CSV table of C-alpha atoms in Angstrom, one decimal:
chain,number,residue,atom,x,y,z
A,20,MET,CA,-134.0,77.4,-26.4
A,21,ASN,CA,-133.0,74.1,-28.0
A,22,ILE,CA,-135.3,72.4,-30.5
A,23,LEU,CA,-136.4,69.6,-28.2
A,24,LYS,CA,-137.7,72.1,-25.6
A,25,ARG,CA,-139.4,74.0,-28.4
A,26,LEU,CA,-141.0,70.8,-29.6
A,27,TYR,CA,-142.1,69.9,-26.1
A,28,TYR,CA,-143.7,73.3,-25.6
A,29,CYS,CA,-145.4,73.1,-29.0
A,30,LEU,CA,-146.9,69.7,-28.0
A,31,ILE,CA,-147.9,71.0,-24.5
A,32,THR,CA,-149.7,74.0,-26.2
A,33,ILE,CA,-151.5,71.6,-28.4
A,34,LYS,CA,-152.4,69.4,-25.3
A,35,GLN,CA,-153.8,72.5,-23.5
A,36,ARG,CA,-155.8,73.5,-26.5
A,37,LEU,CA,-157.2,69.9,-26.8
A,38,MET,CA,-157.9,69.4,-23.1
A,39,GLY,CA,-158.5,73.0,-21.9
A,40,ARG,CA,-156.2,75.0,-19.7
A,41,ASN,CA,-156.7,72.8,-16.6
A,42,ARG,CA,-153.1,71.6,-16.0
A,43,LYS,CA,-154.3,69.1,-13.5
A,44,THR,CA,-156.1,67.1,-16.2
A,45,SER,CA,-153.9,64.3,-17.3
A,46,ASP,CA,-154.4,62.2,-20.5
A,47,PRO,CA,-152.4,59.0,-20.4
A,48,GLN,CA,-152.8,58.6,-24.2
A,49,PHE,CA,-151.3,62.1,-24.9
A,50,GLU,CA,-148.5,61.5,-22.3
A,51,PHE,CA,-147.7,58.2,-24.1
A,52,LEU,CA,-147.6,60.0,-27.5
A,53,LEU,CA,-145.2,62.6,-26.0
A,54,GLU,CA,-143.0,59.8,-24.6
A,55,VAL,CA,-142.9,57.9,-27.9
A,56,ILE,CA,-142.0,61.1,-29.8
A,57,GLN,CA,-139.3,61.8,-27.2
A,58,ALA,CA,-137.9,58.2,-27.6
A,59,ILE,CA,-138.0,58.6,-31.4
A,60,GLU,CA,-136.1,61.9,-31.2
A,61,ASP,CA,-133.6,60.6,-28.7
A,62,SER,CA,-132.9,57.4,-30.5
A,63,ARG,CA,-133.3,58.7,-34.0
A,64,GLY,CA,-136.1,56.2,-34.6
A,65,ASP,CA,-134.2,53.1,-33.4
A,66,GLU,CA,-136.7,50.3,-33.1
A,67,GLN,CA,-134.7,48.7,-30.3
A,68,VAL,CA,-135.5,51.7,-28.2
A,69,VAL,CA,-139.0,52.5,-29.3
A,70,TYR,CA,-140.4,48.9,-29.5
A,71,PRO,CA,-140.0,48.2,-25.8
A,72,LEU,CA,-141.9,51.4,-25.1
A,73,LEU,CA,-144.7,50.3,-27.5
A,74,ALA,CA,-144.7,46.8,-26.1
A,75,ALA,CA,-145.2,48.1,-22.6
A,76,ASN,CA,-148.1,50.3,-23.8
A,77,THR,CA,-150.0,48.1,-26.3
A,78,ASP,CA,-153.2,49.1,-24.5
A,79,LYS,CA,-152.6,52.7,-25.8
A,80,ILE,CA,-152.1,51.6,-29.4
A,81,ASN,CA,-155.7,51.8,-30.4
A,82,ASP,CA,-158.3,53.8,-32.4
A,83,ARG,CA,-158.0,56.7,-30.0
A,84,LEU,CA,-154.3,57.0,-30.7
A,85,ALA,CA,-155.1,57.3,-34.4
A,86,LYS,CA,-157.6,60.1,-33.7
A,87,LEU,CA,-155.2,61.8,-31.3
A,88,LEU,CA,-152.4,61.6,-33.9
A,89,HIS,CA,-154.7,63.2,-36.4
A,90,VAL,CA,-155.7,66.0,-34.1
A,91,VAL,CA,-152.1,66.6,-33.0
A,92,GLY,CA,-150.9,66.6,-36.6
A,93,THR,CA,-153.6,69.0,-37.7
A,94,SER,CA,-152.8,71.3,-34.8
A,95,ILE,CA,-149.1,71.2,-35.6
A,96,LEU,CA,-149.9,72.3,-39.1
A,97,GLU,CA,-152.1,75.1,-37.9
A,98,LYS,CA,-150.0,76.4,-35.1
A,99,GLY,CA,-146.3,75.4,-35.4
A,100,GLU,CA,-143.4,77.3,-36.9
A,101,ILE,CA,-142.1,75.7,-40.1
A,102,TYR,CA,-139.1,74.1,-38.4
A,103,GLU,CA,-141.0,72.6,-35.5
A,104,THR,CA,-143.8,71.5,-37.9
A,105,ALA,CA,-141.3,69.7,-40.1
A,106,LEU,CA,-139.6,68.0,-37.2
A,107,LEU,CA,-142.8,67.0,-35.4
A,108,LEU,CA,-144.3,65.7,-38.6
A,109,GLY,CA,-141.1,63.8,-39.3
A,110,TYR,CA,-141.4,62.1,-35.9
A,111,ILE,CA,-145.0,61.3,-36.7
A,112,GLY,CA,-143.8,59.7,-40.0
A,113,ASP,CA,-141.2,57.7,-38.0
A,114,LEU,CA,-143.9,56.6,-35.5
A,115,SER,CA,-146.2,55.6,-38.4
A,116,THR,CA,-143.4,53.4,-39.9
A,117,LEU,CA,-142.5,51.9,-36.6
A,118,ILE,CA,-146.1,51.1,-35.7
A,119,ALA,CA,-146.8,49.6,-39.2
A,120,GLN,CA,-143.9,47.2,-38.6
A,121,PHE,CA,-144.6,46.6,-34.9
A,122,PRO,CA,-145.1,42.9,-34.4
A,123,LEU,CA,-147.3,43.1,-31.3
A,124,GLY,CA,-150.8,44.4,-30.7
A,125,ASP,CA,-153.7,44.5,-33.0
A,126,LYS,CA,-152.3,44.6,-36.6
A,127,ALA,CA,-155.5,46.1,-38.0
A,128,ARG,CA,-155.2,49.0,-35.5
A,129,ASN,CA,-151.5,49.4,-36.1
A,130,MET,CA,-152.2,49.8,-39.9
A,131,GLU,CA,-154.9,52.4,-39.3
A,132,ILE,CA,-152.5,54.4,-37.1
A,133,ALA,CA,-149.8,54.2,-39.7
A,134,ILE,CA,-152.2,55.3,-42.5
A,135,THR,CA,-153.4,58.2,-40.4
A,136,GLY,CA,-149.9,59.3,-39.5
A,137,ASN,CA,-148.6,59.0,-43.1
A,138,LYS,CA,-151.6,61.0,-44.5
A,139,ILE,CA,-150.9,63.8,-42.0
A,140,VAL,CA,-147.2,63.9,-43.0
A,141,LEU,CA,-148.2,64.2,-46.7
A,142,THR,CA,-150.3,67.3,-46.0
A,143,PHE,CA,-147.0,69.1,-45.1
A,144,PHE,CA,-144.4,67.3,-47.1
A,145,THR,CA,-145.7,67.8,-50.6
A,146,ARG,CA,-143.8,66.8,-53.7
A,147,GLU,CA,-143.0,70.5,-54.2
A,148,VAL,CA,-141.8,71.1,-50.7
A,149,CYS,CA,-139.6,68.0,-50.2
A,150,ALA,CA,-139.8,65.5,-52.9
A,151,GLU,CA,-137.7,62.8,-51.2
A,152,LYS,CA,-139.7,62.9,-47.9
A,153,TRP,CA,-142.9,62.9,-49.9
A,154,ALA,CA,-141.9,59.9,-52.0
A,155,LEU,CA,-140.7,58.0,-48.9
A,156,THR,CA,-144.0,58.7,-47.1
A,157,GLN,CA,-146.0,57.7,-50.2
A,158,ASN,CA,-144.0,54.4,-50.2
A,159,ASN,CA,-144.7,53.9,-46.5
A,160,LEU,CA,-148.4,54.7,-47.0
A,161,GLY,CA,-148.5,52.1,-49.8
A,162,GLY,CA,-147.0,49.5,-47.5
A,163,ALA,CA,-149.6,50.3,-44.8
A,164,TYR,CA,-152.4,49.9,-47.4
A,165,ILE,CA,-151.0,46.6,-48.6
A,166,ASP,CA,-151.2,45.3,-45.0
A,167,ARG,CA,-154.5,47.0,-44.1
A,168,ARG,CA,-157.2,44.7,-42.8
A,169,LYS,CA,-160.0,47.3,-42.8
A,170,GLY,CA,-162.0,47.7,-45.9
A,171,LYS,CA,-162.0,45.7,-49.1
A,172,LYS,CA,-158.7,44.0,-50.0
A,173,ALA,CA,-159.0,45.0,-53.7
A,174,GLN,CA,-159.6,48.7,-52.8
A,175,ASN,CA,-156.6,48.7,-50.4
A,176,ILE,CA,-154.4,47.2,-53.1
A,177,GLU,CA,-155.5,49.9,-55.5
A,178,GLN,CA,-154.7,52.6,-53.0
A,179,ALA,CA,-151.3,51.0,-52.3
A,180,ILE,CA,-150.5,50.9,-56.1
A,181,ALA,CA,-151.5,54.5,-56.4
A,182,CYS,CA,-149.1,55.4,-53.5
A,183,TYR,CA,-146.3,53.4,-55.0
A,184,GLN,CA,-146.8,55.0,-58.4
A,185,GLN,CA,-146.6,58.4,-56.8
A,186,ALA,CA,-143.4,57.5,-55.1
A,187,LEU,CA,-142.0,56.2,-58.4
A,188,ARG,CA,-142.6,59.7,-59.9
A,189,VAL,CA,-139.7,60.9,-57.7
A,190,TYR,CA,-137.6,57.8,-57.4
A,191,THR,CA,-137.4,57.2,-61.2
A,192,PHE,CA,-136.7,60.9,-61.8
């Protein structure tokens, strides 16, 4: 079975666990997440492919997407095989970066989704497991904190600096 089919079945299993075994139940938000992950995989994260999909679904780029991303990421960590986990979390990292830079929609929500996604990625890609991916994700998380609208500006800047300093531990090495 090719990796894309295995990833799809992994996500479907997560969906069934989240929504119950009733296959007739549809969740447009989850279907959107699957579609975006598919587009990221097919295009290797090309924003010219992914952004039109995001633009057509700005109503789904909301707080619920951040929560769903967290639940899916946590479920992937608990359930997935290491290869599928690494791929899916890589796609979540790509999605986080794309949403952080997405020019449409609610910028505050976009940043919260980006922060959530990057934090999930960091739970798997530790410095010890994959230093380069960890540093890149720390850098992306720092960028999301810089642009964050929620919370106190000074606190967000401090968190961004901490993330950038963590990334520098690898980049300067």
